[in-house]
PDB file of C-alpha atoms in Angstrom:
ATOM      1  CA  MET A 687      -0.005  -0.035   0.009  1.00 38.00           C
ATOM      2  CA  VAL A 688       1.389   3.387  -0.993  1.00 40.00           C
ATOM      3  CA  GLN A 689       1.813   5.726   1.977  1.00 49.00           C
ATOM      4  CA  PHE A 690      -0.104   8.774   0.612  1.00 51.00           C
ATOM      5  CA  ARG A 691      -0.583  10.162   4.079  1.00 49.00           C
ATOM      6  CA  ARG A 692       3.137  10.874   4.551  1.00 50.00           C
ATOM      7  CA  ILE A 693       3.457  12.479   1.125  1.00 55.00           C
ATOM      8  CA  TYR A 694       0.602  14.837   0.446  1.00 47.00           C
ATOM      9  CA  LEU A 695       0.764  16.853   3.583  1.00 43.00           C
ATOM     10  CA  LEU A 696       3.748  18.421   4.147  1.00 44.00           C
ATOM     11  CA  ILE A 697      -4.165  15.770   2.191  1.00 40.00           C
ATOM     12  CA  GLY A 698     -20.724   3.519   3.334  1.00 33.00           C
ATOM     13  CA  CYS A 699     -20.269   0.584   5.727  1.00 31.00           C
ATOM     14  CA  PHE A 700     -16.516   0.875   5.853  1.00 31.00           C
ATOM     15  CA  PHE A 701     -16.721   4.245   7.575  1.00 31.00           C
ATOM     16  CA  LEU A 702     -16.711   2.604  10.948  1.00 31.00           C
ATOM     17  CA  GLY A 703     -14.517   5.169  12.626  1.00 36.00           C
ATOM     18  CA  PHE A 704     -16.311   8.199  11.297  1.00 38.00           C
ATOM     19  CA  ILE A 705     -18.195  10.606  13.537  1.00 39.00           C
ATOM     20  CA  PRO A 706     -21.228  12.311  12.005  1.00 44.00           C
ATOM     21  CA  TRP A 707     -21.003  15.939  10.941  1.00 42.00           C
ATOM     22  CA  SER A 708     -21.457  17.627  14.282  1.00 48.00           C
ATOM     23  CA  ILE A 709     -22.951  20.883  15.499  1.00 43.00           C
ATOM     24  CA  GLU A 710     -19.435  21.976  16.136  1.00 54.00           C
ATOM     25  CA  SER A 711     -18.699  21.750  12.404  1.00 57.00           C
ATOM     26  CA  ALA A 712     -21.803  23.738  11.535  1.00 57.00           C
ATOM     27  CA  GLN A 713     -20.448  26.633  13.615  1.00 71.00           C
ATOM     28  CA  ALA A 714     -16.873  26.435  12.350  1.00 87.00           C
ATOM     29  CA  GLU A 715     -15.414  28.669   9.705  1.00 94.00           C
ATOM     30  CA  ILE A 716     -13.727  27.033   6.727  1.00 96.00           C
ATOM     31  CA  MET A 717     -10.177  28.369   6.323  1.00 95.00           C
ATOM     32  CA  PHE A 718      -9.250  26.081   3.432  1.00 96.00           C
ATOM     33  CA  GLU A 719     -10.922  23.468   1.299  1.00 98.00           C
ATOM     34  CA  GLY A 720      -9.495  21.868  -1.850  1.00 98.00           C
ATOM     35  CA  TYR A 721      -9.397  18.883  -4.145  1.00 98.00           C
ATOM     36  CA  TYR A 722      -6.005  17.427  -5.074  1.00 98.00           C
ATOM     37  CA  LYS A 723      -5.053  14.930  -7.755  1.00 98.00           C
ATOM     38  CA  ILE A 724      -2.554  12.195  -6.899  1.00 98.00           C
ATOM     39  CA  VAL A 725      -0.165  11.023  -9.606  1.00 97.00           C
ATOM     40  CA  SER A 726       2.546   8.344  -9.836  1.00 96.00           C
ATOM     41  CA  GLY A 727       5.039   9.494 -12.392  1.00 92.00           C
ATOM     42  CA  THR A 728       2.733  10.798 -15.084  1.00 91.00           C
ATOM     43  CA  THR A 729      -0.232   8.502 -14.250  1.00 96.00           C
ATOM     44  CA  LYS A 730      -3.159   9.663 -12.195  1.00 97.00           C
ATOM     45  CA  ILE A 731      -3.937   7.181  -9.403  1.00 98.00           C
ATOM     46  CA  GLY A 732      -6.289   9.041  -7.093  1.00 98.00           C
ATOM     47  CA  TYR A 733      -7.515  12.197  -5.466  1.00 98.00           C
ATOM     48  CA  PHE A 734      -8.012  13.624  -2.009  1.00 96.00           C
ATOM     49  CA  ILE A 735     -10.137  16.317  -0.438  1.00 98.00           C
ATOM     50  CA  GLN A 736      -8.787  18.423   2.461  1.00 98.00           C
ATOM     51  CA  ARG A 737     -10.665  20.881   4.639  1.00 98.00           C
ATOM     52  CA  TYR A 738      -9.364  23.009   7.526  1.00 97.00           C
ATOM     53  CA  GLU A 739     -11.735  24.810   9.881  1.00 98.00           C
ATOM     54  CA  PHE A 740     -11.605  26.946  13.031  1.00 97.00           C
ATOM     55  CA  ASP A 741     -14.464  27.165  15.516  1.00 96.00           C
ATOM     56  CA  PRO A 742     -14.168  30.598  17.248  1.00 95.00           C
ATOM     57  CA  LYS A 743     -16.708  29.523  19.944  1.00 95.00           C
ATOM     58  CA  SER A 744     -14.923  26.382  21.120  1.00 96.00           C
ATOM     59  CA  LYS A 745     -11.479  27.654  19.917  1.00 96.00           C
ATOM     60  CA  LYS A 746     -10.749  24.415  18.070  1.00 97.00           C
ATOM     61  CA  PHE A 747      -9.047  23.713  14.766  1.00 97.00           C
ATOM     62  CA  ILE A 748     -10.560  20.892  12.718  1.00 98.00           C
ATOM     63  CA  SER A 749      -8.856  18.946   9.924  1.00 98.00           C
ATOM     64  CA  THR A 750     -10.933  16.669   7.702  1.00 98.00           C
ATOM     65  CA  TYR A 751      -9.718  14.737   4.666  1.00 98.00           C
ATOM     66  CA  PHE A 752     -10.808  11.980   2.321  1.00 98.00           C
ATOM     67  CA  ILE A 753      -8.604   9.947  -0.104  1.00 98.00           C
ATOM     68  CA  GLN A 754      -9.619   7.589  -2.833  1.00 98.00           C
ATOM     69  CA  THR A 755      -7.275   5.725  -5.184  1.00 98.00           C
ATOM     70  CA  ASN A 756      -7.792   3.422  -8.174  1.00 97.00           C
ATOM     71  CA  ASN A 757      -6.344  -0.027  -8.749  1.00 96.00           C
ATOM     72  CA  LEU A 758      -2.916   1.430  -9.604  1.00 95.00           C
ATOM     73  CA  GLY A 759      -2.930   3.190  -6.265  1.00 95.00           C
ATOM     74  CA  GLY A 760      -3.946   0.167  -4.263  1.00 95.00           C
ATOM     75  CA  ASN A 761      -7.757   0.731  -4.401  1.00 96.00           C
ATOM     76  CA  THR A 762      -7.578   2.450  -1.057  1.00 96.00           C
ATOM     77  CA  THR A 763     -10.016   4.701   0.760  1.00 97.00           C
ATOM     78  CA  GLU A 764      -8.764   6.757   3.703  1.00 98.00           C
ATOM     79  CA  SER A 765     -10.181   9.467   5.935  1.00 98.00           C
ATOM     80  CA  LEU A 766      -9.388  11.634   8.946  1.00 98.00           C
ATOM     81  CA  ARG A 767     -11.322  13.828  11.329  1.00 98.00           C
ATOM     82  CA  ALA A 768      -8.997  15.611  13.806  1.00 98.00           C
ATOM     83  CA  PHE A 769      -9.386  18.246  16.520  1.00 98.00           C
ATOM     84  CA  ALA A 770      -6.868  20.489  18.200  1.00 98.00           C
ATOM     85  CA  ASP A 771      -7.107  23.521  20.458  1.00 98.00           C
ATOM     86  CA  ASP A 772      -6.109  27.053  19.408  1.00 95.00           C
ATOM     87  CA  LYS A 773      -2.468  26.287  20.365  1.00 95.00           C
ATOM     88  CA  PHE A 774      -2.606  23.077  18.248  1.00 96.00           C
ATOM     89  CA  GLN A 775      -2.512  20.795  21.294  1.00 98.00           C
ATOM     90  CA  PRO A 776      -4.242  17.556  20.221  1.00 98.00           C
ATOM     91  CA  ILE A 777      -7.757  16.845  21.463  1.00 99.00           C
ATOM     92  CA  SER A 778      -8.911  13.837  19.419  1.00 99.00           C
ATOM     93  CA  TYR A 779      -9.025  12.217  16.020  1.00 99.00           C
ATOM     94  CA  GLN A 780     -10.869   9.468  14.134  1.00 98.00           C
ATOM     95  CA  TYR A 781      -9.031   7.711  11.319  1.00 98.00           C
ATOM     96  CA  THR A 782     -10.285   5.105   8.847  1.00 98.00           C
ATOM     97  CA  VAL A 783      -8.554   3.200   6.028  1.00 98.00           C
ATOM     98  CA  LYS A 784     -10.064   0.540   3.759  1.00 97.00           C
ATOM     99  CA  THR A 785      -8.054  -1.635   1.416  1.00 96.00           C
ATOM    100  CA  PRO A 786      -9.089  -4.778  -0.458  1.00 96.00           C
ATOM    101  CA  GLN A 787      -7.446  -6.770   2.359  1.00 94.00           C
ATOM    102  CA  MET A 788      -8.667  -5.020   5.536  1.00 94.00           C
ATOM    103  CA  VAL A 789     -10.495  -2.173   7.307  1.00 97.00           C
ATOM    104  CA  LYS A 790      -8.678  -0.341  10.067  1.00 98.00           C
ATOM    105  CA  THR A 791      -9.995   2.375  12.351  1.00 98.00           C
ATOM    106  CA  ILE A 792      -8.359   4.425  15.084  1.00 99.00           C
ATOM    107  CA  ASP A 793     -10.283   6.466  17.625  1.00 99.00           C
ATOM    108  CA  ALA A 794      -7.875   8.488  19.750  1.00 99.00           C
ATOM    109  CA  THR A 795      -8.248  11.058  22.531  1.00 99.00           C
ATOM    110  CA  PHE A 796      -5.616  13.099  24.390  1.00 99.00           C
ATOM    111  CA  LYS A 797      -5.275  14.363  27.969  1.00 97.00           C
ATOM    112  CA  GLY A 798      -2.087  16.279  28.489  1.00 95.00           C
ATOM    113  CA  THR A 799       0.724  14.087  27.245  1.00 97.00           C
ATOM    114  CA  ILE A 800      -1.294  10.879  27.371  1.00 98.00           C
ATOM    115  CA  MET A 801      -2.873   9.462  24.191  1.00 99.00           C
ATOM    116  CA  ASN A 802      -5.585   6.796  24.581  1.00 99.00           C
ATOM    117  CA  ALA A 803      -6.631   5.020  21.423  1.00 99.00           C
ATOM    118  CA  VAL A 804      -8.876   2.149  20.287  1.00 99.00           C
ATOM    119  CA  ILE A 805      -7.344   0.515  17.193  1.00 98.00           C
ATOM    120  CA  THR A 806      -9.672  -1.820  15.307  1.00 98.00           C
ATOM    121  CA  LYS A 807      -8.544  -4.107  12.489  1.00 96.00           C
ATOM    122  CA  GLY A 808     -11.392  -6.159  11.073  1.00 93.00           C
ATOM    123  CA  ASN A 809     -13.120  -7.723  14.074  1.00 93.00           C
ATOM    124  CA  THR A 810     -10.180  -7.255  16.466  1.00 97.00           C
ATOM    125  CA  ALA A 811      -9.990  -4.214  18.732  1.00 98.00           C
ATOM    126  CA  GLU A 812      -6.995  -3.124  20.834  1.00 98.00           C
ATOM    127  CA  THR A 813      -6.913  -0.370  23.417  1.00 98.00           C
ATOM    128  CA  VAL A 814      -3.572   1.394  23.882  1.00 97.00           C
ATOM    129  CA  SER A 815      -2.374   4.191  26.154  1.00 98.00           C
ATOM    130  CA  LYS A 816       0.835   5.986  25.349  1.00 97.00           C
ATOM    131  CA  LYS A 817       2.764   8.975  26.595  1.00 98.00           C
ATOM    132  CA  VAL A 818       3.838  11.434  23.857  1.00 98.00           C
ATOM    133  CA  PRO A 819       6.536  14.074  24.207  1.00 98.00           C
ATOM    134  CA  LYS A 820       5.477  17.485  25.456  1.00 96.00           C
ATOM    135  CA  GLY A 821       4.619  19.768  22.561  1.00 96.00           C
ATOM    136  CA  THR A 822       3.571  16.915  20.254  1.00 98.00           C
ATOM    137  CA  PHE A 823       0.835  17.802  17.774  1.00 98.00           C
ATOM    138  CA  LEU A 824      -1.208  15.991  15.155  1.00 98.00           C
ATOM    139  CA  SER A 825       0.793  15.889  11.906  1.00 97.00           C
ATOM    140  CA  THR A 826      -2.208  16.987   9.813  1.00 97.00           C
ATOM    141  CA  PHE A 827      -1.770  20.497  11.342  1.00 96.00           C
ATOM    142  CA  LEU A 828       1.963  20.929  10.525  1.00 95.00           C
ATOM    143  CA  GLY A 829       1.428  23.569   7.821  1.00 92.00           C
ATOM    144  CA  TYR A 830      -0.564  25.863  10.104  1.00 92.00           C
ATOM    145  CA  LEU A 831       1.776  25.344  12.998  1.00 91.00           C
ATOM    146  CA  ILE A 832       4.695  26.503  10.872  1.00 92.00           C
ATOM    147  CA  LEU A 833       2.589  29.419   9.645  1.00 92.00           C
ATOM    148  CA  GLN A 834       2.204  30.674  13.241  1.00 88.00           C
ATOM    149  CA  LYS A 835       5.998  30.524  13.655  1.00 88.00           C
ATOM    150  CA  GLY A 836       6.555  32.172  10.310  1.00 90.00           C
ATOM    151  CA  TYR A 837       7.612  30.868   6.897  1.00 94.00           C
ATOM    152  CA  THR A 838      11.135  32.262   6.423  1.00 95.00           C
ATOM    153  CA  PRO A 839      13.718  30.898   3.923  1.00 97.00           C
ATOM    154  CA  GLY A 840      16.513  29.178   5.792  1.00 97.00           C
ATOM    155  CA  LYS A 841      14.360  28.419   8.841  1.00 96.00           C
ATOM    156  CA  LYS A 842      14.327  24.835  10.159  1.00 96.00           C
ATOM    157  CA  PHE A 843      11.661  23.304  12.433  1.00 95.00           C
ATOM    158  CA  ASN A 844      12.296  20.184  14.513  1.00 96.00           C
ATOM    159  CA  TYR A 845       9.148  18.707  16.042  1.00 97.00           C
ATOM    160  CA  SER A 846       7.300  15.744  17.447  1.00 98.00           C
ATOM    161  CA  ALA A 847       3.993  14.792  15.760  1.00 98.00           C
ATOM    162  CA  VAL A 848       1.501  11.962  15.834  1.00 98.00           C
ATOM    163  CA  ALA A 849       1.194   9.936  12.614  1.00 98.00           C
ATOM    164  CA  GLU A 850      -2.565   9.551  12.680  1.00 98.00           C
ATOM    165  CA  GLU A 851      -2.579   6.328  10.616  1.00 96.00           C
ATOM    166  CA  ASP A 852      -0.809   4.285  13.320  1.00 94.00           C
ATOM    167  CA  ALA A 853      -1.291   6.265  16.573  1.00 97.00           C
ATOM    168  CA  GLU A 854       2.421   6.775  17.138  1.00 97.00           C
ATOM    169  CA  SER A 855       4.520   9.927  17.668  1.00 98.00           C
ATOM    170  CA  TYR A 856       7.649  10.547  15.639  1.00 98.00           C
ATOM    171  CA  ASN A 857      10.335  13.206  15.356  1.00 97.00           C
ATOM    172  CA  GLY A 858      10.213  15.263  12.170  1.00 97.00           C
ATOM    173  CA  GLU A 859      11.936  18.131  10.439  1.00 98.00           C
ATOM    174  CA  ALA A 860      10.709  20.821   8.090  1.00 97.00           C
ATOM    175  CA  TYR A 861      13.168  23.129   6.333  1.00 97.00           C
ATOM    176  CA  VAL A 862      11.976  26.188   4.498  1.00 97.00           C
ATOM    177  CA  LYS A 863      14.493  26.213   1.672  1.00 97.00           C
ATOM    178  CA  GLU A 864      13.411  29.089  -0.592  1.00 98.00           C
ATOM    179  CA  GLN A 865      10.675  31.041  -2.294  1.00 98.00           C
ATOM    180  CA  GLN A 866       9.627  30.134  -5.821  1.00 98.00           C
ATOM    181  CA  THR A 867       6.591  29.861  -8.107  1.00 98.00           C
ATOM    182  CA  PHE A 868       4.297  26.805  -8.219  1.00 98.00           C
ATOM    183  CA  LEU A 869       1.071  26.658 -10.268  1.00 97.00           C
ATOM    184  CA  ASN A 870       1.785  30.298 -11.118  1.00 96.00           C
ATOM    185  CA  LYS A 871       1.574  31.275  -7.413  1.00 97.00           C
ATOM    186  CA  PRO A 872       4.326  32.471  -5.051  1.00 97.00           C
ATOM    187  CA  VAL A 873       5.154  29.688  -2.597  1.00 98.00           C
ATOM    188  CA  PHE A 874       7.687  28.521  -0.061  1.00 98.00           C
ATOM    189  CA  LYS A 875       9.530  25.329  -0.967  1.00 98.00           C
ATOM    190  CA  VAL A 876       9.578  23.203   2.217  1.00 97.00           C
ATOM    191  CA  LEU A 877      11.781  20.061   2.572  1.00 98.00           C
ATOM    192  CA  ASN A 878      10.081  17.583   4.896  1.00 97.00           C
ATOM    193  CA  SER A 879      11.319  14.466   6.694  1.00 96.00           C
ATOM    194  CA  PHE A 880       8.870  12.497   8.810  1.00 96.00           C
ATOM    195  CA  LYS A 881       8.479   8.849   9.610  1.00 94.00           C
ATOM    196  CA  GLY A 882      11.275   7.889   7.303  1.00 90.00           C
ATOM    197  CA  VAL A 883       9.759   9.617   4.292  1.00 92.00           C
ATOM    198  CA  LYS A 884      11.328  12.627   2.589  1.00 95.00           C
ATOM    199  CA  PHE A 885       9.156  14.936   0.435  1.00 95.00           C
ATOM    200  CA  VAL A 886       8.793  18.479  -0.740  1.00 97.00           C
ATOM    201  CA  SER A 887       5.740  20.635  -0.198  1.00 97.00           C
ATOM    202  CA  PHE A 888       4.899  23.975  -1.846  1.00 98.00           C
ATOM    203  CA  VAL A 889       3.091  26.241   0.627  1.00 96.00           C
ATOM    204  CA  THR A 890       1.637  29.753   0.316  1.00 96.00           C
ATOM    205  CA  ASP A 891       2.136  32.479   2.886  1.00 94.00           C
ATOM    206  CA  LYS A 892      -1.348  31.529   4.212  1.00 91.00           C
ATOM    207  CA  GLY A 893      -0.291  27.966   4.897  1.00 92.00           C
ATOM    208  CA  GLU A 894      -2.099  26.479   1.893  1.00 95.00           C
ATOM    209  CA  VAL A 895      -0.364  23.429   0.419  1.00 96.00           C
ATOM    210  CA  LEU A 896      -0.566  23.667  -3.364  1.00 98.00           C
ATOM    211  CA  GLY A 897       1.298  20.470  -4.041  1.00 97.00           C
ATOM    212  CA  THR A 898       3.779  17.914  -2.825  1.00 97.00           C
ATOM    213  CA  GLN A 899       6.493  15.777  -4.455  1.00 96.00           C
ATOM    214  CA  SER A 900       8.267  12.609  -3.279  1.00 93.00           C
ATOM    215  CA  PRO A 901      11.145  11.954  -5.700  1.00 88.00           C
ATOM    216  CA  LEU A 902      12.068   8.516  -4.272  1.00 86.00           C
ATOM    217  CA  GLN A 903       8.516   7.180  -4.351  1.00 86.00           C
ATOM    218  CA  GLN A 904       7.627   9.156  -7.507  1.00 90.00           C
ATOM    219  CA  ILE A 905       4.371  10.295  -6.025  1.00 95.00           C
ATOM    220  CA  ALA A 906       3.103  13.850  -6.385  1.00 97.00           C
ATOM    221  CA  THR A 907      -0.053  15.807  -5.516  1.00 97.00           C
ATOM    222  CA  GLU A 908      -1.365  19.020  -6.974  1.00 98.00           C
ATOM    223  CA  LEU A 909      -4.237  21.280  -5.943  1.00 98.00           C
ATOM    224  CA  SER A 910      -6.911  21.567  -8.579  1.00 98.00           C
ATOM    225  CA  PRO A 911      -8.868  24.795  -9.280  1.00 96.00           C
ATOM    226  CA  SER A 912     -12.062  22.749  -9.430  1.00 95.00           C
ATOM    227  CA  PRO A 913     -13.211  19.369  -8.009  1.00 97.00           C
ATOM    228  CA  SER A 914     -13.668  17.876 -11.509  1.00 96.00           C
ATOM    229  CA  GLY A 915      -9.996  18.411 -12.333  1.00 95.00           C
ATOM    230  CA  ALA A 916      -8.993  16.163  -9.433  1.00 98.00           C
ATOM    231  CA  THR A 917     -11.784  13.558  -9.517  1.00 98.00           C
ATOM    232  CA  GLU A 918     -12.022  12.891 -13.272  1.00 96.00           C
ATOM    233  CA  GLY A 919     -12.328   9.136 -13.785  1.00 95.00           C
ATOM    234  CA  PHE A 920     -13.736   8.573 -10.318  1.00 97.00           C
ATOM    235  CA  THR A 921     -17.290   8.335  -8.990  1.00 94.00           C
ATOM    236  CA  LEU A 922     -17.642  10.476  -5.851  1.00 94.00           C
ATOM    237  CA  PRO A 923     -19.160   8.599  -2.913  1.00 96.00           C
ATOM    238  CA  SER A 924     -21.660  11.356  -2.046  1.00 96.00           C
ATOM    239  CA  GLY A 925     -23.170   9.436   0.896  1.00 96.00           C
ATOM    240  CA  PRO A 926     -19.930   8.912   2.865  1.00 95.00           C
ATOM    241  CA  LEU A 927     -18.734  12.430   1.957  1.00 97.00           C
ATOM    242  CA  LYS A 928     -21.897  13.937   3.455  1.00 97.00           C
ATOM    243  CA  ILE A 929     -21.342  11.909   6.621  1.00 96.00           C
ATOM    244  CA  LEU A 930     -17.763  13.066   6.879  1.00 97.00           C
ATOM    245  CA  PHE A 931     -18.016  16.693   5.705  1.00 97.00           C
ATOM    246  CA  GLY A 932     -21.699  17.496   6.240  1.00 96.00           C
ATOM    247  CA  LYS A 933     -22.165  17.861   2.491  1.00 96.00           C
ATOM    248  CA  VAL A 934     -20.182  17.128  -0.617  1.00 97.00           C
ATOM    249  CA  PRO A 935     -17.300  19.633  -0.470  1.00 97.00           C
ATOM    250  CA  LEU A 936     -17.244  22.461  -3.018  1.00 96.00           C
ATOM    251  CA  GLY A 937     -13.488  22.716  -3.155  1.00 97.00           C
ATOM    252  CA  LYS A 938     -13.205  26.275  -1.895  1.00 95.00           C
ATOM    253  CA  PRO A 939     -12.041  28.582  -0.461  1.00 96.00           C
ATOM    254  CA  ASN A 940      -8.483  28.345  -1.651  1.00 96.00           C
ATOM    255  CA  ILE A 941      -6.027  30.437  -3.621  1.00 96.00           C
ATOM    256  CA  LEU A 942      -6.781  28.624  -6.944  1.00 96.00           C
ATOM    257  CA  ALA A 943     -10.571  28.396  -6.646  1.00 92.00           C
ATOM    258  CA  GLY A 944     -10.789  32.168  -6.198  1.00 65.00           C
ATOM    259  CA  ALA A 945     -14.538  32.470  -5.612  1.00 45.00           C
ATOM    260  CA  ASP A 946     -14.412  32.879  -1.807  1.00 45.00           C
ATOM    261  CA  LYS A 947     -11.881  34.526   0.403  1.00 46.00           C
ATOM    262  CA  PRO A 948     -10.297  32.097   2.927  1.00 42.00           C
ATOM    263  CA  ALA A 949     -10.779  32.909   6.605  1.00 44.00           C
ATOM    264  CA  ALA A 950      -7.544  33.921   8.289  1.00 46.00           C
ATOM    265  CA  ALA A 951      -5.898  31.280  10.527  1.00 43.00           C
ATOM    266  CA  PRO A 952      -5.972  32.712  14.037  1.00 43.00           C
ATOM    267  CA  SER A 953      -2.938  32.745  16.255  1.00 42.00           C
ATOM    268  CA  PRO A 954      -2.977  31.876  19.996  1.00 39.00           C
ATOM    269  CA  GLU A 955      -2.624  35.580  20.744  1.00 37.00           C
ATOM    270  CA  ALA A 956      -5.453  36.613  18.460  1.00 35.00           C
ATOM    271  CA  ILE A 957      -8.040  33.957  17.867  1.00 31.00           C
ATOM    272  CA  GLU A 958     -10.694  36.234  16.351  1.00 32.00           C
ATOM    273  CA  PRO A 959     -11.174  35.599  12.632  1.00 33.00           C
ATOM    274  CA  ALA A 960     -10.041  38.325  10.318  1.00 31.00           C
ATOM    275  CA  PRO A 961     -12.798  40.577   8.967  1.00 32.00           C
ATOM    276  CA  GLN A 962     -13.940  39.964   5.458  1.00 37.00           C
ATOM    277  CA  GLU A 963     -13.282  42.588   2.842  1.00 38.00           C
ATOM    278  CA  GLU A 964     -16.265  44.355   1.353  1.00 40.00           C
ATOM    279  CA  PRO A 965     -16.667  43.577  -2.364  1.00 45.00           C
ATOM    280  CA  ALA A 966     -15.535  46.327  -4.656  1.00 45.00           C
ATOM    281  CA  GLN A 967     -18.355  48.463  -6.146  1.00 47.00           C
ATOM    282  CA  LYS A 968     -18.651  48.227  -9.885  1.00 46.00           C
ATOM    283  CA  PRO A 969     -18.681  51.627 -11.671  1.00 48.00           C
ATOM    284  CA  THR A 970     -22.047  52.627 -13.155  1.00 48.00           C
ATOM    285  CA  PRO A 971     -21.813  52.726 -16.950  1.00 48.00           C
ATOM    286  CA  LYS A 972     -22.314  56.184 -18.516  1.00 47.00           C
ATOM    287  CA  LYS A 973     -25.533  56.718 -20.396  1.00 49.00           C
ATOM    288  CA  LEU A 974     -25.070  57.611 -24.025  1.00 49.00           C
ATOM    289  CA  PRO A 975     -27.029  60.696 -25.287  1.00 50.00           C
ATOM    290  CA  GLU A 976     -30.218  59.838 -27.199  1.00 51.00           C
ATOM    291  CA  LYS A 977     -30.247  60.506 -30.931  1.00 48.00           C
ATOM    292  CA  LYS A 978     -32.937  62.924 -32.099  1.00 49.00           C
ATOM    293  CA  ALA A 979     -35.251  61.625 -34.816  1.00 48.00           C
ATOM    294  CA  LYS A 980     -34.963  63.440 -38.121  1.00 44.00           C
TER     295      LYS A 980
END
């Protein structure tokens, strides 16, 4: 099975670990939502949908994603629903993966530096309790955590993060190498190393990941301006998507979709969302003088 989870971020009955779309989600503000295509070499093998939200009432960040691959990608379906506080300290997450061979779910909660998780594989369930290093966060939030510290070329971040797919914490490193252009947008090129996987991510100054590349595994992802660009050749499972996201995601706001302005990611010092800009007023066209009849 290809380890997409380690590459792209730094995105019915088998949804056993899913929690329904909650009231908390209904109150949260979407900071980012996008559809990505997954390619191996030059061949498309799947897509994934990523959404980041912030609930100003409960002061929680929420990460939700869904991945689907074809036969070339292992015929895998994967999902995550993760919660963290406004300082990115982990609260809980629910993870599910389905392959032709098995179904695995993880339901984890955190209290201080203690992680308690129920890991279910098929009909077998295991309860584990582990201590994680102080300052450990959920790896799905890495981009926004770096954003709060500041994307600066030459800056290196060493961290401890939980790999949600196996309920283990690992040391990682993110190095902001340089600024460049990706998909015609200015980005920071970030070199990542986590869980034995090295990959490159291209991140905007708002923390939006526009794409990733893993040279050794020859796997790449790329944000699509529209859902159809990422999901062509696939049938969207609308039922499970509605359970996970509340509705079938529209794939915006993000820097490529352009229709809606993303909500600003709050910092621990200022958790109020940034005000939305008023739309520019269109000038009234001048009225041409009427011609007199001869």
